[in-house]
Amino acid sequence: MSSETRTLDNVKEVILSAHMNLSPAEKVEFYNTWSENYDKDVSVLDYRAPLLAADLVSAHFPGERGAALVLDVACGTGLVAAEMKRHGFGRLVGLDGSKGMLQLAKNTGLYEDVRQCMLGEDQLPVTWGSFDVVLIVGALSDGQVPACIAKELCKATKPGGLVCMTTRSNRDNVLYKACLEQQLKLMEEEGLWSCVTATEVEEWERAVSVDEEGYIGGCVYIYRVSDVKPCSPML
């Protein structure tokens, strides 16, 4: 682990480079390289999404947490897993495209299994309908994981289970957020799930864009998968 002291300017430079128009292979290499400083950088950023997502899942999950099987998509170094563990969830599987991130996630000892997957390109390497809770925190944004992955998140979840997703609400992400919400609404209209909450948060993380200051907002969405999923070509 690097002993370098990280500053907000360091983090801004890294985050903005992640939003560049990179190929999938370049993005994976970026995250492999960033994994060494990732936890330090999100701490500097005061990144609250893992905490907020886990708190809301805990508030709406009705079952036995210790027995619940949780899928952490785009798990990174395991920040979401640590928060879920705090709420009593102990059976976690992590997915990520970066081997560097996955190794750090594995080293936490919080996961039963970690698997590499190019999100948005590869099909999720899981058995459909097998998870009580599925989360994707931090990866749903412009230039990262496409909104259409919501279909696979739903497919991976047991009937009656919860899907938790997050995205930023700042200016750079307005179009992506609208596209994501359109996708979520369409799936609700098709009877695949129902919205439990869409919680807007004003202080999500510190701003990194040149035209924004202070904190930017974000949103946590939780959907409950239908007990009986209707037949649909997309599934």
CSV table of C-alpha atoms in Angstrom, one decimal:
chain,number,residue,atom,x,y,z
A,1,MET,CA,0.0,0.0,0.0
A,2,SER,CA,1.3,3.4,-0.9
A,3,SER,CA,2.3,5.7,2.0
A,4,GLU,CA,1.7,8.8,-0.1
A,5,THR,CA,-0.6,11.4,1.5
A,6,ARG,CA,-3.6,11.9,-0.7
A,7,THR,CA,-5.2,15.3,-1.3
A,8,LEU,CA,-8.5,16.4,-2.8
A,9,ASP,CA,-6.5,17.6,-5.9
A,10,ASN,CA,-4.9,14.1,-6.3
A,11,VAL,CA,-8.4,12.5,-6.1
A,12,LYS,CA,-9.9,15.0,-8.5
A,13,GLU,CA,-7.3,14.2,-11.1
A,14,VAL,CA,-7.9,10.4,-10.7
A,15,ILE,CA,-11.7,10.6,-10.8
A,16,LEU,CA,-11.8,12.9,-13.8
A,17,SER,CA,-9.4,10.5,-15.7
A,18,ALA,CA,-11.8,7.7,-14.9
A,19,HIS,CA,-14.6,9.5,-16.7
A,20,MET,CA,-12.6,9.8,-19.9
A,21,ASN,CA,-13.6,7.9,-23.0
A,22,LEU,CA,-11.6,4.8,-22.3
A,23,SER,CA,-11.9,1.4,-23.9
A,24,PRO,CA,-13.1,-1.5,-21.6
A,25,ALA,CA,-9.5,-2.8,-21.4
A,26,GLU,CA,-8.2,0.6,-20.5
A,27,LYS,CA,-10.8,1.0,-17.8
A,28,VAL,CA,-9.9,-2.3,-16.2
A,29,GLU,CA,-6.2,-1.3,-16.2
A,30,PHE,CA,-7.1,2.1,-14.7
A,31,TYR,CA,-8.9,0.4,-11.8
A,32,ASN,CA,-6.1,-2.2,-11.4
A,33,THR,CA,-3.7,0.7,-11.0
A,34,TRP,CA,-6.1,2.8,-8.8
A,35,SER,CA,-6.7,-0.1,-6.4
A,36,GLU,CA,-3.6,0.7,-4.4
A,37,ASN,CA,-4.9,4.1,-3.4
A,38,TYR,CA,-8.7,3.6,-3.8
A,39,ASP,CA,-9.7,3.4,-0.1
A,40,LYS,CA,-7.6,6.4,0.7
A,41,ASP,CA,-9.0,8.4,-2.2
A,42,VAL,CA,-12.7,7.7,-1.4
A,43,SER,CA,-12.0,8.6,2.2
A,44,VAL,CA,-10.7,12.0,1.0
A,45,LEU,CA,-13.7,12.3,-1.2
A,46,ASP,CA,-16.0,11.7,1.8
A,47,TYR,CA,-17.7,9.1,-0.4
A,48,ARG,CA,-20.9,8.1,1.5
A,49,ALA,CA,-22.7,5.8,-1.0
A,50,PRO,CA,-21.7,2.5,0.6
A,51,LEU,CA,-23.0,3.6,4.0
A,52,LEU,CA,-26.2,5.1,2.7
A,53,ALA,CA,-27.0,2.1,0.5
A,54,ALA,CA,-26.4,-0.4,3.3
A,55,ASP,CA,-28.5,1.6,5.8
A,56,LEU,CA,-31.4,1.7,3.4
A,57,VAL,CA,-31.2,-2.0,2.5
A,58,SER,CA,-31.1,-2.8,6.2
A,59,ALA,CA,-34.2,-0.6,6.8
A,60,HIS,CA,-36.2,-2.4,4.2
A,61,PHE,CA,-35.0,-6.0,4.4
A,62,PRO,CA,-37.6,-8.2,6.3
A,63,GLY,CA,-35.7,-11.5,6.5
A,64,GLU,CA,-33.0,-13.1,8.5
A,65,ARG,CA,-29.8,-11.1,7.7
A,66,GLY,CA,-27.3,-13.7,8.7
A,67,ALA,CA,-28.7,-16.3,6.3
A,68,ALA,CA,-29.4,-13.8,3.4
A,69,LEU,CA,-27.2,-14.3,0.3
A,70,VAL,CA,-26.0,-10.9,-1.0
A,71,LEU,CA,-24.5,-10.1,-4.4
A,72,ASP,CA,-22.2,-7.0,-4.4
A,73,VAL,CA,-21.8,-6.0,-8.1
A,74,ALA,CA,-18.9,-3.7,-8.9
A,75,CYS,CA,-17.6,-4.5,-5.4
A,76,GLY,CA,-14.3,-2.7,-5.6
A,77,THR,CA,-12.2,-3.2,-2.5
A,78,GLY,CA,-15.2,-4.3,-0.3
A,79,LEU,CA,-16.5,-1.0,1.1
A,80,VAL,CA,-20.1,-2.0,0.6
A,81,ALA,CA,-19.5,-5.4,2.2
A,82,ALA,CA,-18.0,-3.8,5.3
A,83,GLU,CA,-21.2,-1.7,5.7
A,84,MET,CA,-23.5,-4.7,5.0
A,85,LYS,CA,-21.5,-6.7,7.6
A,86,ARG,CA,-22.2,-4.0,10.1
A,87,HIS,CA,-25.9,-4.6,9.6
A,88,GLY,CA,-25.6,-8.3,10.2
A,89,PHE,CA,-25.4,-9.5,6.6
A,90,GLY,CA,-22.6,-12.2,6.4
A,91,ARG,CA,-23.0,-14.1,3.2
A,92,LEU,CA,-21.6,-12.0,0.4
A,93,VAL,CA,-20.4,-12.7,-3.2
A,94,GLY,CA,-18.4,-9.9,-4.9
A,95,LEU,CA,-18.2,-9.2,-8.7
A,96,ASP,CA,-15.8,-6.7,-10.3
A,97,GLY,CA,-14.0,-6.2,-13.6
A,98,SER,CA,-10.6,-5.4,-11.9
A,99,LYS,CA,-8.4,-8.2,-10.6
A,100,GLY,CA,-6.6,-5.6,-8.5
A,101,MET,CA,-9.8,-4.6,-6.8
A,102,LEU,CA,-11.0,-8.2,-6.4
A,103,GLN,CA,-7.8,-9.2,-4.7
A,104,LEU,CA,-8.2,-6.5,-2.1
A,105,ALA,CA,-11.8,-7.4,-1.7
A,106,LYS,CA,-10.9,-11.0,-1.1
A,107,ASN,CA,-8.2,-10.0,1.4
A,108,THR,CA,-10.9,-8.4,3.6
A,109,GLY,CA,-12.3,-11.9,4.4
A,110,LEU,CA,-15.8,-10.5,4.0
A,111,TYR,CA,-16.8,-12.5,0.9
A,112,GLU,CA,-17.7,-16.1,0.5
A,113,ASP,CA,-16.5,-15.8,-3.1
A,114,VAL,CA,-15.3,-13.1,-5.6
A,115,ARG,CA,-15.6,-13.4,-9.3
A,116,GLN,CA,-14.3,-11.3,-12.2
A,117,CYS,CA,-16.8,-10.0,-14.7
A,118,MET,CA,-16.7,-7.2,-17.3
A,119,LEU,CA,-19.9,-5.4,-16.2
A,120,GLY,CA,-22.0,-4.4,-19.1
A,121,GLU,CA,-20.2,-6.8,-21.5
A,122,ASP,CA,-20.2,-10.2,-19.8
A,123,GLN,CA,-23.4,-11.8,-18.4
A,124,LEU,CA,-23.3,-11.8,-14.6
A,125,PRO,CA,-21.6,-15.1,-13.6
A,126,VAL,CA,-24.3,-16.1,-11.1
A,127,THR,CA,-27.4,-18.4,-11.0
A,128,TRP,CA,-30.5,-16.4,-11.7
A,129,GLY,CA,-32.9,-16.0,-8.9
A,130,SER,CA,-30.4,-17.0,-6.2
A,131,PHE,CA,-29.8,-13.8,-4.2
A,132,ASP,CA,-31.8,-12.2,-1.4
A,133,VAL,CA,-30.2,-8.8,-2.0
A,134,VAL,CA,-28.3,-7.4,-5.0
A,135,LEU,CA,-26.4,-4.1,-4.8
A,136,ILE,CA,-24.5,-2.0,-7.3
A,137,VAL,CA,-23.0,1.0,-5.6
A,138,GLY,CA,-20.9,3.7,-7.3
A,139,ALA,CA,-20.7,2.1,-10.8
A,140,LEU,CA,-23.9,3.4,-12.4
A,141,SER,CA,-22.7,6.6,-14.0
A,142,ASP,CA,-21.8,8.2,-17.3
A,143,GLY,CA,-18.9,6.3,-18.9
A,144,GLN,CA,-19.0,3.4,-16.5
A,145,VAL,CA,-21.6,0.6,-16.3
A,146,PRO,CA,-24.6,1.0,-18.7
A,147,ALA,CA,-28.1,1.4,-17.2
A,148,CYS,CA,-29.3,-1.8,-19.0
A,149,ILE,CA,-27.5,-3.9,-16.4
A,150,ALA,CA,-30.6,-3.3,-14.2
A,151,LYS,CA,-32.2,-6.2,-16.1
A,152,GLU,CA,-29.5,-8.6,-15.0
A,153,LEU,CA,-29.6,-7.4,-11.4
A,154,CYS,CA,-33.3,-8.2,-11.4
A,155,LYS,CA,-32.7,-11.6,-12.9
A,156,ALA,CA,-30.1,-12.5,-10.2
A,157,THR,CA,-32.5,-11.7,-7.3
A,158,LYS,CA,-35.0,-14.0,-5.7
A,159,PRO,CA,-38.7,-13.3,-5.9
A,160,GLY,CA,-39.4,-10.8,-3.1
A,161,GLY,CA,-35.7,-9.9,-2.8
A,162,LEU,CA,-34.2,-6.4,-2.9
A,163,VAL,CA,-32.1,-4.7,-5.6
A,164,CYS,CA,-30.2,-1.6,-4.5
A,165,MET,CA,-28.7,0.8,-7.0
A,166,THR,CA,-27.0,4.2,-6.6
A,167,THR,CA,-26.0,7.0,-9.0
A,168,ARG,CA,-24.8,10.6,-8.7
A,169,SER,CA,-27.2,13.6,-9.2
A,170,ASN,CA,-24.7,16.2,-10.3
A,171,ARG,CA,-24.6,18.0,-13.7
A,172,ASP,CA,-22.1,15.7,-15.3
A,173,ASN,CA,-24.5,12.7,-14.7
A,174,VAL,CA,-27.9,14.2,-15.5
A,175,LEU,CA,-28.4,12.4,-18.8
A,176,TYR,CA,-27.2,9.1,-17.4
A,177,LYS,CA,-29.5,9.4,-14.4
A,178,ALA,CA,-32.5,10.1,-16.6
A,179,CYS,CA,-31.7,7.1,-18.7
A,180,LEU,CA,-31.3,4.9,-15.6
A,181,GLU,CA,-34.6,6.1,-14.1
A,182,GLN,CA,-36.4,5.5,-17.5
A,183,GLN,CA,-35.0,1.9,-17.4
A,184,LEU,CA,-36.1,1.3,-13.9
A,185,LYS,CA,-39.6,2.7,-14.6
A,186,LEU,CA,-40.0,0.6,-17.7
A,187,MET,CA,-39.1,-2.6,-15.7
A,188,GLU,CA,-41.7,-1.6,-13.1
A,189,GLU,CA,-44.4,-1.1,-15.7
A,190,GLU,CA,-43.6,-4.6,-17.0
A,191,GLY,CA,-44.2,-6.0,-13.6
A,192,LEU,CA,-40.7,-7.1,-12.9
A,193,TRP,CA,-40.3,-5.2,-9.7
A,194,SER,CA,-41.8,-2.4,-7.6
A,195,CYS,CA,-40.1,0.7,-6.2
A,196,VAL,CA,-39.5,0.6,-2.5
A,197,THR,CA,-37.7,4.0,-2.3
A,198,ALA,CA,-35.8,6.5,-4.4
A,199,THR,CA,-33.9,8.5,-1.8
A,200,GLU,CA,-32.1,11.7,-2.9
A,201,VAL,CA,-29.1,12.7,-0.8
A,202,GLU,CA,-27.7,16.2,-0.9
A,203,GLU,CA,-24.2,15.4,0.5
A,204,TRP,CA,-23.1,12.3,-1.5
A,205,GLU,CA,-19.4,13.1,-2.0
A,206,ARG,CA,-17.1,16.0,-2.5
A,207,ALA,CA,-17.3,17.6,-5.9
A,208,VAL,CA,-14.5,16.9,-8.4
A,209,SER,CA,-15.7,18.7,-11.6
A,210,VAL,CA,-14.1,22.0,-12.3
A,211,ASP,CA,-17.5,23.8,-12.4
A,212,GLU,CA,-18.8,22.3,-9.1
A,213,GLU,CA,-17.8,23.1,-5.5
A,214,GLY,CA,-18.6,21.6,-2.1
A,215,TYR,CA,-20.6,18.4,-2.2
A,216,ILE,CA,-22.7,16.9,-5.0
A,217,GLY,CA,-25.9,14.9,-4.5
A,218,GLY,CA,-26.8,11.3,-5.3
A,219,CYS,CA,-29.7,8.9,-5.2
A,220,VAL,CA,-30.3,5.4,-3.7
A,221,TYR,CA,-32.9,3.3,-5.4
A,222,ILE,CA,-34.3,0.1,-3.9
A,223,TYR,CA,-36.7,-2.2,-5.8
A,224,ARG,CA,-38.5,-5.3,-4.6
A,225,VAL,CA,-38.5,-8.1,-7.2
A,226,SER,CA,-41.9,-9.4,-8.1
A,227,ASP,CA,-43.0,-12.7,-6.6
A,228,VAL,CA,-43.9,-14.0,-10.0
A,229,LYS,CA,-41.9,-12.5,-12.8
A,230,PRO,CA,-43.9,-12.2,-16.0
A,231,CYS,CA,-42.6,-13.7,-19.3
A,232,SER,CA,-40.6,-11.1,-21.1
A,233,PRO,CA,-38.2,-11.2,-24.1
A,234,MET,CA,-35.6,-9.4,-22.2
A,235,LEU,CA,-35.4,-12.1,-19.5
